[in-house]
GROMACS .gro file of C-alpha atoms in nm:
model
  322
    1UNK     CA    1   0.005   0.006   0.039
    2UNK     CA    2   0.274   0.252   0.085
    3UNK     CA    3   0.453   0.159  -0.223
    4UNK     CA    4   0.117   0.228  -0.459
    5UNK     CA    5   0.074   0.543  -0.283
    6UNK     CA    6   0.399   0.688  -0.325
    7UNK     CA    7   0.397   0.550  -0.673
    8UNK     CA    8   0.012   0.755  -0.740
    9UNK     CA    9   0.170   1.050  -0.573
   10UNK     CA   10   0.474   1.081  -0.801
   11UNK     CA   11   0.247   0.995  -1.097
   12UNK     CA   12  -0.009   1.296  -1.036
   13UNK     CA   13   0.261   1.528  -1.014
   14UNK     CA   14   0.249   1.602  -0.645
   15UNK     CA   15   0.621   1.507  -0.573
   16UNK     CA   16   0.868   1.557  -0.827
   17UNK     CA   17   1.154   1.381  -0.863
   18UNK     CA   18   1.390   1.679  -0.970
   19UNK     CA   19   1.338   1.767  -0.584
   20UNK     CA   20   1.550   1.581  -0.390
   21UNK     CA   21   1.376   1.410  -0.091
   22UNK     CA   22   1.014   1.506  -0.191
   23UNK     CA   23   0.983   1.064  -0.308
   24UNK     CA   24   1.162   1.009   0.059
   25UNK     CA   25   0.878   1.229   0.279
   26UNK     CA   26   0.597   1.111   0.080
   27UNK     CA   27   0.712   0.745   0.163
   28UNK     CA   28   0.738   0.881   0.534
   29UNK     CA   29   0.416   1.004   0.505
   30UNK     CA   30   0.261   0.713   0.350
   31UNK     CA   31   0.415   0.479   0.578
   32UNK     CA   32   0.254   0.680   0.898
   33UNK     CA   33  -0.072   0.659   0.764
   34UNK     CA   34  -0.089   0.314   0.678
   35UNK     CA   35   0.027   0.206   1.007
   36UNK     CA   36  -0.370   0.122   1.104
   37UNK     CA   37  -0.334  -0.145   0.818
   38UNK     CA   38  -0.038  -0.270   0.931
   39UNK     CA   39  -0.202  -0.287   1.312
   40UNK     CA   40  -0.517  -0.456   1.154
   41UNK     CA   41  -0.413  -0.701   0.927
   42UNK     CA   42  -0.075  -0.801   1.233
   43UNK     CA   43  -0.316  -0.829   1.494
   44UNK     CA   44  -0.587  -1.029   1.265
   45UNK     CA   45  -0.329  -1.291   1.176
   46UNK     CA   46  -0.234  -1.326   1.533
   47UNK     CA   47  -0.581  -1.368   1.630
   48UNK     CA   48  -0.628  -1.637   1.309
   49UNK     CA   49  -0.344  -1.838   1.477
   50UNK     CA   50  -0.493  -1.775   1.828
   51UNK     CA   51  -0.155  -1.655   1.971
   52UNK     CA   52  -0.137  -1.602   2.348
   53UNK     CA   53   0.085  -1.301   2.304
   54UNK     CA   54   0.329  -1.085   2.036
   55UNK     CA   55   0.613  -1.234   2.225
   56UNK     CA   56   0.548  -1.591   2.060
   57UNK     CA   57   0.549  -1.465   1.725
   58UNK     CA   58   0.926  -1.615   1.670
   59UNK     CA   59   0.804  -1.935   1.825
   60UNK     CA   60   0.499  -1.996   1.594
   61UNK     CA   61   0.611  -2.276   1.379
   62UNK     CA   62   0.773  -2.458   1.692
   63UNK     CA   63   0.410  -2.402   1.937
   64UNK     CA   64   0.194  -2.442   1.679
   65UNK     CA   65   0.348  -2.760   1.543
   66UNK     CA   66   0.288  -2.936   1.890
   67UNK     CA   67  -0.109  -2.868   1.899
   68UNK     CA   68  -0.209  -3.024   1.504
   69UNK     CA   69  -0.269  -3.318   1.308
   70UNK     CA   70  -0.300  -3.438   0.984
   71UNK     CA   71  -0.454  -3.245   0.669
   72UNK     CA   72  -0.697  -2.986   0.860
   73UNK     CA   73  -0.399  -2.890   1.118
   74UNK     CA   74  -0.296  -2.682   0.850
   75UNK     CA   75  -0.375  -2.394   1.043
   76UNK     CA   76  -0.230  -2.532   1.385
   77UNK     CA   77  -0.418  -2.297   1.660
   78UNK     CA   78  -0.385  -2.330   1.977
   79UNK     CA   79  -0.655  -2.326   2.253
   80UNK     CA   80  -0.649  -1.935   2.347
   81UNK     CA   81  -0.976  -1.710   2.349
   82UNK     CA   82  -1.058  -1.438   2.141
   83UNK     CA   83  -0.971  -1.169   2.410
   84UNK     CA   84  -0.673  -1.390   2.487
   85UNK     CA   85  -0.439  -1.196   2.193
   86UNK     CA   86  -0.269  -0.913   2.329
   87UNK     CA   87  -0.348  -0.611   2.096
   88UNK     CA   88  -0.162  -0.354   2.277
   89UNK     CA   89   0.194  -0.502   2.282
   90UNK     CA   90   0.116  -0.610   1.894
   91UNK     CA   91   0.042  -0.267   1.759
   92UNK     CA   92   0.351  -0.117   1.994
   93UNK     CA   93   0.557  -0.374   1.853
   94UNK     CA   94   0.436  -0.404   1.463
   95UNK     CA   95   0.444   0.021   1.472
   96UNK     CA   96   0.823   0.020   1.586
   97UNK     CA   97   0.980  -0.243   1.493
   98UNK     CA   98   1.033  -0.135   1.115
   99UNK     CA   99   1.174   0.208   1.235
  100UNK     CA  100   1.374   0.090   1.505
  101UNK     CA  101   1.543  -0.109   1.228
  102UNK     CA  102   1.565   0.164   1.008
  103UNK     CA  103   1.680   0.389   1.294
  104UNK     CA  104   1.929   0.154   1.457
  105UNK     CA  105   2.117   0.108   1.125
  106UNK     CA  106   2.155   0.517   1.046
  107UNK     CA  107   2.284   0.507   1.405
  108UNK     CA  108   2.571   0.271   1.348
  109UNK     CA  109   2.653   0.481   0.990
  110UNK     CA  110   2.645   0.771   1.169
  111UNK     CA  111   2.913   0.674   1.376
  112UNK     CA  112   3.075   0.526   1.127
  113UNK     CA  113   3.065   0.885   0.888
  114UNK     CA  114   3.142   1.077   1.228
  115UNK     CA  115   3.439   0.860   1.283
  116UNK     CA  116   3.543   0.956   0.893
  117UNK     CA  117   3.495   1.315   1.017
  118UNK     CA  118   3.247   1.343   0.737
  119UNK     CA  119   2.832   1.499   0.776
  120UNK     CA  120   2.567   1.260   0.922
  121UNK     CA  121   2.284   1.164   0.759
  122UNK     CA  122   2.011   1.394   0.882
  123UNK     CA  123   1.982   1.663   1.128
  124UNK     CA  124   1.860   1.657   1.438
  125UNK     CA  125   1.542   1.822   1.355
  126UNK     CA  126   1.484   1.567   1.114
  127UNK     CA  127   1.543   1.300   1.349
  128UNK     CA  128   1.317   1.424   1.607
  129UNK     CA  129   1.040   1.486   1.364
  130UNK     CA  130   1.062   1.102   1.254
  131UNK     CA  131   1.091   1.059   1.642
  132UNK     CA  132   0.743   1.233   1.691
  133UNK     CA  133   0.589   1.119   1.397
  134UNK     CA  134   0.652   0.746   1.491
  135UNK     CA  135   0.546   0.762   1.870
  136UNK     CA  136   0.240   1.022   1.841
  137UNK     CA  137   0.097   0.932   1.523
  138UNK     CA  138   0.216   0.588   1.413
  139UNK     CA  139   0.166   0.438   1.726
  140UNK     CA  140  -0.217   0.503   1.799
  141UNK     CA  141  -0.296   0.445   1.432
  142UNK     CA  142  -0.127   0.081   1.498
  143UNK     CA  143  -0.309   0.067   1.796
  144UNK     CA  144  -0.685   0.162   1.642
  145UNK     CA  145  -0.605  -0.093   1.368
  146UNK     CA  146  -0.516  -0.373   1.599
  147UNK     CA  147  -0.802  -0.309   1.836
  148UNK     CA  148  -1.028  -0.299   1.545
  149UNK     CA  149  -0.902  -0.647   1.429
  150UNK     CA  150  -0.919  -0.794   1.770
  151UNK     CA  151  -1.268  -0.678   1.902
  152UNK     CA  152  -1.458  -0.490   1.622
  153UNK     CA  153  -1.433  -0.698   1.281
  154UNK     CA  154  -1.495  -1.040   1.196
  155UNK     CA  155  -1.207  -1.241   1.258
  156UNK     CA  156  -1.073  -1.517   1.014
  157UNK     CA  157  -1.196  -1.879   1.089
  158UNK     CA  158  -1.080  -2.162   0.959
  159UNK     CA  159  -1.287  -2.370   0.741
  160UNK     CA  160  -1.234  -2.686   0.884
  161UNK     CA  161  -1.212  -2.864   1.258
  162UNK     CA  162  -0.878  -2.862   1.399
  163UNK     CA  163  -0.743  -3.181   1.499
  164UNK     CA  164  -0.580  -3.136   1.869
  165UNK     CA  165  -0.296  -3.407   1.850
  166UNK     CA  166  -0.007  -3.362   1.623
  167UNK     CA  167   0.060  -3.579   1.311
  168UNK     CA  168   0.412  -3.685   1.231
  169UNK     CA  169   0.522  -3.562   0.914
  170UNK     CA  170   0.615  -3.826   0.692
  171UNK     CA  171   0.966  -3.887   0.523
  172UNK     CA  172   1.038  -3.595   0.252
  173UNK     CA  173   1.122  -3.711  -0.095
  174UNK     CA  174   1.419  -3.571  -0.276
  175UNK     CA  175   1.611  -3.239  -0.269
  176UNK     CA  176   1.319  -3.078  -0.396
  177UNK     CA  177   1.109  -3.055  -0.058
  178UNK     CA  178   1.420  -2.940   0.112
  179UNK     CA  179   1.316  -2.614   0.291
  180UNK     CA  180   1.618  -2.400   0.165
  181UNK     CA  181   1.572  -2.510  -0.188
  182UNK     CA  182   1.185  -2.355  -0.137
  183UNK     CA  183   1.332  -2.048  -0.009
  184UNK     CA  184   1.601  -1.983  -0.248
  185UNK     CA  185   1.398  -2.112  -0.578
  186UNK     CA  186   1.089  -1.869  -0.417
  187UNK     CA  187   1.255  -1.526  -0.457
  188UNK     CA  188   1.389  -1.588  -0.860
  189UNK     CA  189   1.105  -1.529  -1.039
  190UNK     CA  190   0.983  -1.212  -0.822
  191UNK     CA  191   1.336  -1.068  -0.847
  192UNK     CA  192   1.357  -1.113  -1.228
  193UNK     CA  193   1.008  -0.947  -1.215
  194UNK     CA  194   1.193  -0.619  -1.112
  195UNK     CA  195   1.564  -0.662  -1.259
  196UNK     CA  196   1.562  -0.451  -1.548
  197UNK     CA  197   1.354  -0.165  -1.322
  198UNK     CA  198   1.603  -0.202  -1.063
  199UNK     CA  199   1.895  -0.124  -1.298
  200UNK     CA  200   1.681   0.239  -1.377
  201UNK     CA  201   1.563   0.296  -1.032
  202UNK     CA  202   1.955   0.215  -0.858
  203UNK     CA  203   2.101   0.450  -1.152
  204UNK     CA  204   1.835   0.736  -1.002
  205UNK     CA  205   1.951   0.660  -0.695
  206UNK     CA  206   2.346   0.662  -0.728
  207UNK     CA  207   2.418   0.830  -1.050
  208UNK     CA  208   2.253   1.146  -1.019
  209UNK     CA  209   2.013   1.039  -1.306
  210UNK     CA  210   1.636   1.142  -1.250
  211UNK     CA  211   1.329   0.897  -1.274
  212UNK     CA  212   0.997   1.007  -1.476
  213UNK     CA  213   0.843   0.668  -1.559
  214UNK     CA  214   0.638   0.584  -1.302
  215UNK     CA  215   0.361   0.449  -1.542
  216UNK     CA  216   0.565   0.173  -1.605
  217UNK     CA  217   0.681   0.129  -1.220
  218UNK     CA  218   0.314   0.060  -1.143
  219UNK     CA  219   0.317  -0.208  -1.403
  220UNK     CA  220   0.617  -0.394  -1.267
  221UNK     CA  221   0.519  -0.375  -0.920
  222UNK     CA  222   0.157  -0.539  -0.993
  223UNK     CA  223   0.392  -0.797  -1.196
  224UNK     CA  224   0.563  -0.834  -0.883
  225UNK     CA  225   0.273  -0.876  -0.594
  226UNK     CA  226   0.108  -1.126  -0.888
  227UNK     CA  227   0.466  -1.341  -0.943
  228UNK     CA  228   0.517  -1.366  -0.556
  229UNK     CA  229   0.157  -1.474  -0.498
  230UNK     CA  230   0.162  -1.745  -0.769
  231UNK     CA  231   0.545  -1.855  -0.677
  232UNK     CA  232   0.426  -1.894  -0.284
  233UNK     CA  233   0.123  -2.084  -0.369
  234UNK     CA  234   0.262  -2.320  -0.623
  235UNK     CA  235   0.569  -2.403  -0.333
  236UNK     CA  236   0.310  -2.411  -0.075
  237UNK     CA  237   0.076  -2.667  -0.289
  238UNK     CA  238   0.398  -2.901  -0.319
  239UNK     CA  239   0.430  -2.868   0.026
  240UNK     CA  240   0.110  -2.972   0.164
  241UNK     CA  241   0.131  -3.256  -0.110
  242UNK     CA  242   0.387  -3.415   0.070
  243UNK     CA  243   0.184  -3.377   0.372
  244UNK     CA  244   0.438  -3.105   0.478
  245UNK     CA  245   0.166  -2.879   0.738
  246UNK     CA  246   0.417  -2.592   0.845
  247UNK     CA  247   0.363  -2.365   0.542
  248UNK     CA  248   0.375  -2.056   0.691
  249UNK     CA  249   0.714  -1.927   0.747
  250UNK     CA  250   0.820  -2.110   0.438
  251UNK     CA  251   0.551  -1.918   0.263
  252UNK     CA  252   0.672  -1.595   0.412
  253UNK     CA  253   1.058  -1.680   0.322
  254UNK     CA  254   0.991  -1.821  -0.024
  255UNK     CA  255   0.882  -1.487  -0.184
  256UNK     CA  256   1.116  -1.258   0.089
  257UNK     CA  257   1.396  -1.417  -0.026
  258UNK     CA  258   1.378  -1.218  -0.362
  259UNK     CA  259   1.571  -0.943  -0.127
  260UNK     CA  260   1.842  -1.179  -0.121
  261UNK     CA  261   1.916  -1.143  -0.485
  262UNK     CA  262   1.837  -0.790  -0.446
  263UNK     CA  263   2.111  -0.724  -0.243
  264UNK     CA  264   2.317  -0.965  -0.422
  265UNK     CA  265   2.235  -0.742  -0.730
  266UNK     CA  266   2.398  -0.408  -0.560
  267UNK     CA  267   2.686  -0.572  -0.464
  268UNK     CA  268   2.731  -0.635  -0.814
  269UNK     CA  269   2.628  -0.251  -0.925
  270UNK     CA  270   2.902  -0.116  -0.634
  271UNK     CA  271   3.146  -0.309  -0.839
  272UNK     CA  272   3.049  -0.298  -1.203
  273UNK     CA  273   2.892   0.066  -1.205
  274UNK     CA  274   3.036   0.231  -0.932
  275UNK     CA  275   3.365   0.403  -0.871
  276UNK     CA  276   3.362   0.454  -0.504
  277UNK     CA  277   3.676   0.489  -0.317
  278UNK     CA  278   3.674   0.567   0.058
  279UNK     CA  279   3.545   0.340   0.351
  280UNK     CA  280   3.291   0.591   0.457
  281UNK     CA  281   3.096   0.623   0.115
  282UNK     CA  282   3.106   0.239   0.072
  283UNK     CA  283   2.925   0.198   0.411
  284UNK     CA  284   2.680   0.456   0.346
  285UNK     CA  285   2.577   0.278  -0.002
  286UNK     CA  286   2.566  -0.092   0.161
  287UNK     CA  287   2.361   0.073   0.449
  288UNK     CA  288   2.134   0.236   0.241
  289UNK     CA  289   2.067  -0.069   0.027
  290UNK     CA  290   2.067  -0.315   0.302
  291UNK     CA  291   1.812  -0.118   0.447
  292UNK     CA  292   1.625  -0.126   0.082
  293UNK     CA  293   1.666  -0.502   0.084
  294UNK     CA  294   1.534  -0.542   0.432
  295UNK     CA  295   1.215  -0.300   0.312
  296UNK     CA  296   1.183  -0.538  -0.014
  297UNK     CA  297   1.178  -0.882   0.221
  298UNK     CA  298   0.918  -0.755   0.460
  299UNK     CA  299   0.700  -0.653   0.187
  300UNK     CA  300   0.730  -0.949  -0.128
  301UNK     CA  301   0.746  -1.166   0.244
  302UNK     CA  302   0.366  -1.051   0.332
  303UNK     CA  303   0.288  -1.072   0.011
  304UNK     CA  304   0.339  -1.434  -0.012
  305UNK     CA  305   0.209  -1.500   0.321
  306UNK     CA  306  -0.098  -1.362   0.283
  307UNK     CA  307  -0.151  -1.506  -0.056
  308UNK     CA  308  -0.060  -1.849   0.101
  309UNK     CA  309  -0.324  -1.804   0.394
  310UNK     CA  310  -0.606  -1.696   0.158
  311UNK     CA  311  -0.484  -2.010  -0.070
  312UNK     CA  312  -0.494  -2.277   0.240
  313UNK     CA  313  -0.850  -2.109   0.307
  314UNK     CA  314  -0.996  -2.181  -0.016
  315UNK     CA  315  -0.871  -2.525  -0.096
  316UNK     CA  316  -0.981  -2.664   0.246
  317UNK     CA  317  -1.332  -2.435   0.228
  318UNK     CA  318  -1.399  -2.685  -0.092
  319UNK     CA  319  -1.376  -3.000   0.124
  320UNK     CA  320  -1.653  -3.195   0.129
  321UNK     CA  321  -1.732  -3.371   0.467
  322UNK     CA  322  -1.946  -3.656   0.489
   0.00000   0.00000   0.00000
């Protein structure tokens, strides 16, 4: 939503690429505004998986596998109530996770630049404004979205009965069922959908060129969304055919792995196209590309996860129970 909003603003002429910093300001504003959607989506997923608190997010795979069984245990619900989901810590974490990550990387780079005797990345006023926007606007909006998803809107329900006993996984077939292969292979086509346009975007970022073809960029973004969804659905289908019901993290990582290829492409671009000497400029380049790759990872991973989730809902809703 943020990417399409920023591209739409640029396409309509409200933010000119010739005005350096206008697209960045538009991106920050769109990110803050869409925190409500972020909190809503995050709480809706947590309520669907029925996690007792946001602190168990990293343990989704292990904890849910202990309470499920068979083909119907694709959803892996634990036995907690709807109001057991703690929406306030969830909204707090979802609203501040990405800004805190970016701020941490920026702080490290600022220390490196200060040690080299060069200017910092941002002024104190810009940092203060971003912190106030994150705490004063983004956090309340994420809380409102999480509250709405938890207590107001209709929650997602599994279309089949969920078993409570874990079913052992059968022996998996050959190399193509390996999770590492699925994750690495899943990001190839999404990255291939954007690699040509990525060259022109990076030329605008690092070679002082101006990017104006935002209409074509919208088409590329639509192709990226479709490619991420299709690749994740296909890999999830093969995984379920092998009776491996642990699809959620693999769905997220398989499409999110396109960020790995994006960062590898940035390394090639640095070596082949840029002529940068010195530690500080190189650190600045790779810091920016790491932030971009991390953003790309979260975006494509979220697309793949939602596609796999709705694919599972659709196929299990079609099951006829006698």
